[in-house]
Tab-separated table of N, CA, C and O in Angstrom:
chain	number	residue	atom	x	y	z
A	1	UNK	N	-13.950	-43.033	-42.003
A	1	UNK	CA	-13.809	-41.671	-41.587
A	1	UNK	C	-12.538	-41.540	-40.747
A	1	UNK	O	-12.180	-42.428	-39.994
A	2	UNK	N	-11.828	-40.393	-40.838
A	2	UNK	CA	-10.582	-40.171	-40.104
A	2	UNK	C	-10.870	-39.774	-38.662
A	2	UNK	O	-11.723	-38.940	-38.393
A	3	UNK	N	-10.088	-40.356	-37.750
A	3	UNK	CA	-10.175	-40.004	-36.325
A	3	UNK	C	-9.375	-38.732	-36.067
A	3	UNK	O	-8.308	-38.538	-36.644
A	4	UNK	N	-9.835	-37.818	-35.193
A	4	UNK	CA	-9.075	-36.605	-34.886
A	4	UNK	C	-7.816	-36.950	-34.104
A	4	UNK	O	-7.768	-37.928	-33.359
A	5	UNK	N	-6.792	-36.125	-34.284
A	5	UNK	CA	-5.523	-36.305	-33.575
A	5	UNK	C	-5.671	-35.752	-32.161
A	5	UNK	O	-5.778	-34.553	-31.953
A	6	UNK	N	-5.693	-36.646	-31.176
A	6	UNK	CA	-5.903	-36.250	-29.784
A	6	UNK	C	-4.622	-36.230	-28.975
A	6	UNK	O	-4.655	-36.122	-27.748
A	7	UNK	N	-3.447	-36.293	-29.632
A	7	UNK	CA	-2.191	-36.361	-28.874
A	7	UNK	C	-1.956	-35.103	-28.050
A	7	UNK	O	-1.401	-35.174	-26.961
A	8	UNK	N	-2.382	-33.938	-28.552
A	8	UNK	CA	-2.206	-32.710	-27.768
A	8	UNK	C	-3.120	-32.706	-26.542
A	8	UNK	O	-2.725	-32.296	-25.464
A	9	UNK	N	-4.334	-33.179	-26.713
A	9	UNK	CA	-5.278	-33.210	-25.603
A	9	UNK	C	-4.856	-34.264	-24.587
A	9	UNK	O	-4.929	-34.064	-23.380
A	10	UNK	N	-4.359	-35.391	-25.072
A	10	UNK	CA	-4.007	-36.499	-24.201
A	10	UNK	C	-2.582	-36.395	-23.658
A	10	UNK	O	-2.142	-37.243	-22.917
A	11	UNK	N	-1.858	-35.361	-24.004
A	11	UNK	CA	-0.509	-35.198	-23.480
A	11	UNK	C	0.473	-36.158	-24.106
A	11	UNK	O	1.303	-36.739	-23.417
A	12	UNK	N	0.392	-36.354	-25.395
A	12	UNK	CA	1.333	-37.235	-26.085
A	12	UNK	C	1.033	-38.699	-25.837
A	12	UNK	O	1.915	-39.539	-25.881
A	13	UNK	N	-0.204	-39.039	-25.585
A	13	UNK	CA	-0.560	-40.427	-25.397
A	13	UNK	C	-0.660	-40.821	-23.935
A	13	UNK	O	-1.087	-41.919	-23.618
A	14	UNK	N	-0.300	-39.954	-22.999
A	14	UNK	CA	-0.332	-40.289	-21.577
A	14	UNK	C	-1.692	-40.093	-20.949
A	14	UNK	O	-1.913	-40.468	-19.816
A	15	UNK	N	-2.576	-39.480	-21.648
A	15	UNK	CA	-3.900	-39.234	-21.105
A	15	UNK	C	-3.933	-37.992	-20.241
A	15	UNK	O	-2.915	-37.454	-19.816
A	16	UNK	N	-5.134	-37.532	-20.004
A	16	UNK	CA	-5.334	-36.317	-19.218
A	16	UNK	C	-4.902	-36.536	-17.766
A	16	UNK	O	-4.431	-35.625	-17.094
A	17	UNK	N	-5.039	-37.783	-17.282
A	17	UNK	CA	-4.643	-38.080	-15.910
A	17	UNK	C	-3.135	-37.874	-15.720
A	17	UNK	O	-2.696	-37.351	-14.700
A	18	UNK	N	-2.358	-38.272	-16.713
A	18	UNK	CA	-0.906	-38.086	-16.641
A	18	UNK	C	-0.520	-36.624	-16.630
A	18	UNK	O	0.355	-36.202	-15.875
A	19	UNK	N	-1.189	-35.855	-17.470
A	19	UNK	CA	-0.905	-34.411	-17.502
A	19	UNK	C	-1.301	-33.754	-16.195
A	19	UNK	O	-0.593	-32.895	-15.668
A	20	UNK	N	-2.447	-34.161	-15.650
A	20	UNK	CA	-2.906	-33.605	-14.384
A	20	UNK	C	-1.930	-33.957	-13.264
A	20	UNK	O	-1.575	-33.114	-12.438
A	21	UNK	N	-1.451	-35.186	-13.224
A	21	UNK	CA	-0.479	-35.608	-12.223
A	21	UNK	C	0.801	-34.797	-12.352
A	21	UNK	O	1.382	-34.365	-11.370
A	22	UNK	N	1.233	-34.572	-13.602
A	22	UNK	CA	2.435	-33.784	-13.839
A	22	UNK	C	2.255	-32.348	-13.356
A	22	UNK	O	3.143	-31.778	-12.716
A	23	UNK	N	1.094	-31.767	-13.650
A	23	UNK	CA	0.822	-30.405	-13.192
A	23	UNK	C	0.766	-30.331	-11.663
A	23	UNK	O	1.245	-29.365	-11.065
A	24	UNK	N	0.168	-31.341	-11.033
A	24	UNK	CA	0.114	-31.359	-9.573
A	24	UNK	C	1.518	-31.455	-8.977
A	24	UNK	O	1.824	-30.788	-7.983
A	25	UNK	N	2.376	-32.271	-9.576
A	25	UNK	CA	3.757	-32.386	-9.096
A	25	UNK	C	4.493	-31.066	-9.234
A	25	UNK	O	5.199	-30.637	-8.318
A	26	UNK	N	4.322	-30.414	-10.379
A	26	UNK	CA	4.973	-29.121	-10.589
A	26	UNK	C	4.439	-28.084	-9.615
A	26	UNK	O	5.198	-27.270	-9.067
A	27	UNK	N	3.137	-28.100	-9.375
A	27	UNK	CA	2.530	-27.143	-8.445
A	27	UNK	C	3.060	-27.364	-7.026
A	27	UNK	O	3.312	-26.407	-6.294
A	28	UNK	N	3.253	-28.611	-6.636
A	28	UNK	CA	3.813	-28.924	-5.323
A	28	UNK	C	5.218	-28.355	-5.196
A	28	UNK	O	5.585	-27.782	-4.160
A	29	UNK	N	6.014	-28.481	-6.254
A	29	UNK	CA	7.371	-27.934	-6.235
A	29	UNK	C	7.339	-26.408	-6.101
A	29	UNK	O	8.123	-25.826	-5.352
A	30	UNK	N	6.430	-25.770	-6.831
A	30	UNK	CA	6.315	-24.303	-6.754
A	30	UNK	C	5.903	-23.883	-5.348
A	30	UNK	O	6.462	-22.948	-4.778
A	31	UNK	N	4.923	-24.568	-4.770
A	31	UNK	CA	4.469	-24.230	-3.421
A	31	UNK	C	5.584	-24.419	-2.402
A	31	UNK	O	5.719	-23.633	-1.461
A	32	UNK	N	6.401	-25.454	-2.582
A	32	UNK	CA	7.523	-25.691	-1.674
A	32	UNK	C	8.524	-24.551	-1.760
A	32	UNK	O	9.034	-24.082	-0.744
A	33	UNK	N	8.795	-24.083	-2.965
A	33	UNK	CA	9.729	-22.966	-3.136
A	33	UNK	C	9.147	-21.676	-2.565
A	33	UNK	O	9.876	-20.855	-2.012
A	34	UNK	N	7.848	-21.491	-2.690
A	34	UNK	CA	7.219	-20.270	-2.183
A	34	UNK	C	7.318	-20.179	-0.663
A	34	UNK	O	7.355	-19.079	-0.108
A	35	UNK	N	7.355	-21.326	0.015
A	35	UNK	CA	7.469	-21.307	1.475
A	35	UNK	C	8.783	-20.698	1.928
A	35	UNK	O	8.887	-20.201	3.041
A	36	UNK	N	9.797	-20.722	1.088
A	36	UNK	CA	11.118	-20.218	1.463
A	36	UNK	C	11.358	-18.776	1.026
A	36	UNK	O	12.428	-18.238	1.274
A	37	UNK	N	10.405	-18.160	0.381
A	37	UNK	CA	10.568	-16.780	-0.090
A	37	UNK	C	10.043	-15.798	0.951
A	37	UNK	O	9.141	-16.100	1.722
A	38	UNK	N	10.621	-14.611	0.959
A	38	UNK	CA	10.203	-13.575	1.905
A	38	UNK	C	8.924	-12.901	1.415
A	38	UNK	O	8.735	-12.689	0.221
A	39	UNK	N	8.085	-12.546	2.362
A	39	UNK	CA	6.871	-11.808	2.044
A	39	UNK	C	7.174	-10.310	2.114
A	39	UNK	O	8.248	-9.894	2.556
A	40	UNK	N	6.226	-9.509	1.707
A	40	UNK	CA	6.393	-8.052	1.795
A	40	UNK	C	6.586	-7.624	3.245
A	40	UNK	O	7.372	-6.730	3.534
A	41	UNK	N	5.883	-8.275	4.152
A	41	UNK	CA	6.018	-7.957	5.573
A	41	UNK	C	7.421	-8.285	6.069
A	41	UNK	O	8.011	-7.509	6.832
A	42	UNK	N	7.954	-9.445	5.645
A	42	UNK	CA	9.317	-9.821	6.036
A	42	UNK	C	10.328	-8.781	5.557
A	42	UNK	O	11.205	-8.356	6.301
A	43	UNK	N	10.193	-8.376	4.316
A	43	UNK	CA	11.126	-7.406	3.735
A	43	UNK	C	11.008	-6.066	4.454
A	43	UNK	O	12.012	-5.427	4.766
A	44	UNK	N	9.780	-5.646	4.748
A	44	UNK	CA	9.581	-4.370	5.447
A	44	UNK	C	10.193	-4.406	6.839
A	44	UNK	O	10.798	-3.433	7.282
A	45	UNK	N	10.061	-5.530	7.537
A	45	UNK	CA	10.634	-5.607	8.886
A	45	UNK	C	12.152	-5.575	8.828
A	45	UNK	O	12.790	-4.970	9.695
A	46	UNK	N	12.744	-6.184	7.806
A	46	UNK	CA	14.197	-6.133	7.657
A	46	UNK	C	14.640	-4.707	7.356
A	46	UNK	O	15.637	-4.218	7.905
A	47	UNK	N	13.895	-4.006	6.508
A	47	UNK	CA	14.227	-2.607	6.203
A	47	UNK	C	14.172	-1.756	7.472
A	47	UNK	O	15.011	-0.886	7.679
A	48	UNK	N	13.176	-2.001	8.306
A	48	UNK	CA	13.034	-1.250	9.547
A	48	UNK	C	14.222	-1.509	10.472
A	48	UNK	O	14.783	-0.571	11.051
A	49	UNK	N	14.612	-2.759	10.610
A	49	UNK	CA	15.745	-3.102	11.478
A	49	UNK	C	17.023	-2.459	10.957
A	49	UNK	O	17.819	-1.900	11.726
A	50	UNK	N	17.226	-2.493	9.642
A	50	UNK	CA	18.421	-1.882	9.051
A	50	UNK	C	18.428	-0.383	9.307
A	50	UNK	O	19.459	0.191	9.666
A	51	UNK	N	17.286	0.273	9.147
A	51	UNK	CA	17.201	1.712	9.383
A	51	UNK	C	17.526	2.044	10.846
A	51	UNK	O	18.236	3.013	11.129
A	52	UNK	N	17.015	1.214	11.760
A	52	UNK	CA	17.308	1.442	13.178
A	52	UNK	C	18.800	1.285	13.464
A	52	UNK	O	19.391	2.071	14.199
A	53	UNK	N	19.409	0.269	12.896
A	53	UNK	CA	20.840	0.022	13.107
A	53	UNK	C	21.677	1.144	12.500
A	53	UNK	O	22.696	1.544	13.067
A	54	UNK	N	21.256	1.659	11.360
A	54	UNK	CA	21.973	2.786	10.743
A	54	UNK	C	21.926	4.009	11.643
A	54	UNK	O	22.919	4.720	11.791
A	55	UNK	N	20.782	4.246	12.251
A	55	UNK	CA	20.643	5.393	13.146
A	55	UNK	C	21.579	5.259	14.340
A	55	UNK	O	22.280	6.210	14.709
A	56	UNK	N	21.604	4.085	14.945
A	56	UNK	CA	22.486	3.847	16.093
A	56	UNK	C	23.944	4.005	15.682
A	56	UNK	O	24.745	4.644	16.375
A	57	UNK	N	24.295	3.441	14.533
A	57	UNK	CA	25.679	3.526	14.057
A	57	UNK	C	26.076	4.976	13.788
A	57	UNK	O	27.180	5.404	14.132
A	58	UNK	N	25.184	5.744	13.201
A	58	UNK	CA	25.472	7.150	12.909
A	58	UNK	C	25.670	7.940	14.201
A	58	UNK	O	26.593	8.759	14.305
A	59	UNK	N	24.834	7.685	15.192
A	59	UNK	CA	24.976	8.377	16.476
A	59	UNK	C	26.313	8.051	17.131
A	59	UNK	O	26.979	8.932	17.674
A	60	UNK	N	26.712	6.790	17.100
A	60	UNK	CA	28.006	6.397	17.653
A	60	UNK	C	29.143	7.078	16.905
A	60	UNK	O	30.111	7.554	17.507
A	61	UNK	N	29.045	7.118	15.581
A	61	UNK	CA	30.093	7.747	14.779
A	61	UNK	C	30.221	9.228	15.130
A	61	UNK	O	31.327	9.735	15.323
A	62	UNK	N	29.086	9.914	15.214
A	62	UNK	CA	29.113	11.340	15.560
A	62	UNK	C	29.699	11.523	16.949
A	62	UNK	O	30.535	12.413	17.175
A	63	UNK	N	29.324	10.668	17.900
A	63	UNK	CA	29.859	10.767	19.251
A	63	UNK	C	31.362	10.548	19.298
A	63	UNK	O	32.090	11.269	19.988
A	64	UNK	N	31.841	9.570	18.552
A	64	UNK	CA	33.284	9.290	18.524
A	64	UNK	C	34.041	10.449	17.885
A	64	UNK	O	35.103	10.860	18.365
A	65	UNK	N	33.521	10.998	16.802
A	65	UNK	CA	34.188	12.123	16.128
A	65	UNK	C	34.230	13.342	17.051
A	65	UNK	O	35.259	14.016	17.159
A	66	UNK	N	33.126	13.616	17.727
A	66	UNK	CA	33.108	14.748	18.658
A	66	UNK	C	34.096	14.513	19.804
A	66	UNK	O	34.853	15.415	20.192
A	67	UNK	N	34.100	13.301	20.340
A	67	UNK	CA	35.045	12.975	21.410
A	67	UNK	C	36.492	13.117	20.964
A	67	UNK	O	37.338	13.642	21.696
A	68	UNK	N	36.784	12.660	19.744
A	68	UNK	CA	38.151	12.788	19.220
A	68	UNK	C	38.517	14.248	19.019
A	68	UNK	O	39.650	14.664	19.314
A	69	UNK	N	37.573	15.053	18.546
A	69	UNK	CA	37.845	16.477	18.337
A	69	UNK	C	38.101	17.175	19.672
A	69	UNK	O	39.015	18.012	19.784
A	70	UNK	N	37.332	16.843	20.680
A	70	UNK	CA	37.537	17.442	22.006
A	70	UNK	C	38.889	17.026	22.573
A	70	UNK	O	39.641	17.847	23.121
A	71	UNK	N	39.215	15.744	22.424
A	71	UNK	CA	40.520	15.263	22.910
A	71	UNK	C	41.662	15.953	22.194
A	71	UNK	O	42.662	16.336	22.812
A	72	UNK	N	41.548	16.149	20.919
A	72	UNK	CA	42.578	16.834	20.146
A	72	UNK	C	42.691	18.289	20.586
A	72	UNK	O	43.802	18.812	20.760
A	73	UNK	N	41.562	18.933	20.807
A	73	UNK	CA	41.579	20.331	21.249
A	73	UNK	C	42.252	20.444	22.616
A	73	UNK	O	43.073	21.352	22.848
A	74	UNK	N	41.938	19.552	23.537
A	74	UNK	CA	42.562	19.596	24.858
A	74	UNK	C	44.071	19.354	24.754
A	74	UNK	O	44.868	20.029	25.405
A	75	UNK	N	44.452	18.386	23.928
A	75	UNK	CA	45.882	18.097	23.756
A	75	UNK	C	46.609	19.311	23.167
A	75	UNK	O	47.735	19.643	23.592
A	76	UNK	N	46.001	19.972	22.199
A	76	UNK	CA	46.640	21.161	21.603
A	76	UNK	C	46.727	22.295	22.614
A	76	UNK	O	47.730	22.997	22.666
A	77	UNK	N	45.675	22.492	23.399
A	77	UNK	CA	45.692	23.547	24.413
A	77	UNK	C	46.802	23.285	25.431
A	77	UNK	O	47.559	24.187	25.788
A	78	UNK	N	46.915	22.044	25.879
A	78	UNK	CA	47.951	21.711	26.863
A	78	UNK	C	49.341	21.849	26.275
A	78	UNK	O	50.266	22.253	26.957
A	79	UNK	N	49.478	21.526	25.019
A	79	UNK	CA	50.787	21.599	24.381
A	79	UNK	C	51.256	23.051	24.235
A	79	UNK	O	52.410	23.374	24.486
A	80	UNK	N	50.358	23.935	23.822
A	80	UNK	CA	50.771	25.305	23.523
A	80	UNK	C	50.637	26.260	24.702
A	80	UNK	O	51.078	27.404	24.622
A	81	UNK	N	50.041	25.854	25.817
A	81	UNK	CA	49.930	26.766	26.951
A	81	UNK	C	51.040	26.555	27.974
A	81	UNK	O	51.218	27.379	28.839
A	82	UNK	N	51.797	25.521	27.859
A	82	UNK	CA	52.897	25.278	28.809
A	82	UNK	C	54.172	25.825	28.309
A	82	UNK	O	54.836	26.079	27.582
């Protein structure tokens, strides 16, 4: 009687233990890589910090533009009133 071909089940002759060891090694590599990835919470906190910094930067920009406009107005007034 013919024996069934078990090479697919046995992982090409290495046995189920070899395949299991290989899967465990691959899983360890995946878990190691996952430790270095950002979570949703990490990404949300970065978005919050960026939004806060944008607000501060915008306020400074508006303040500088207003200050420059006032300085220009004063300079023009002094130039044309003398």
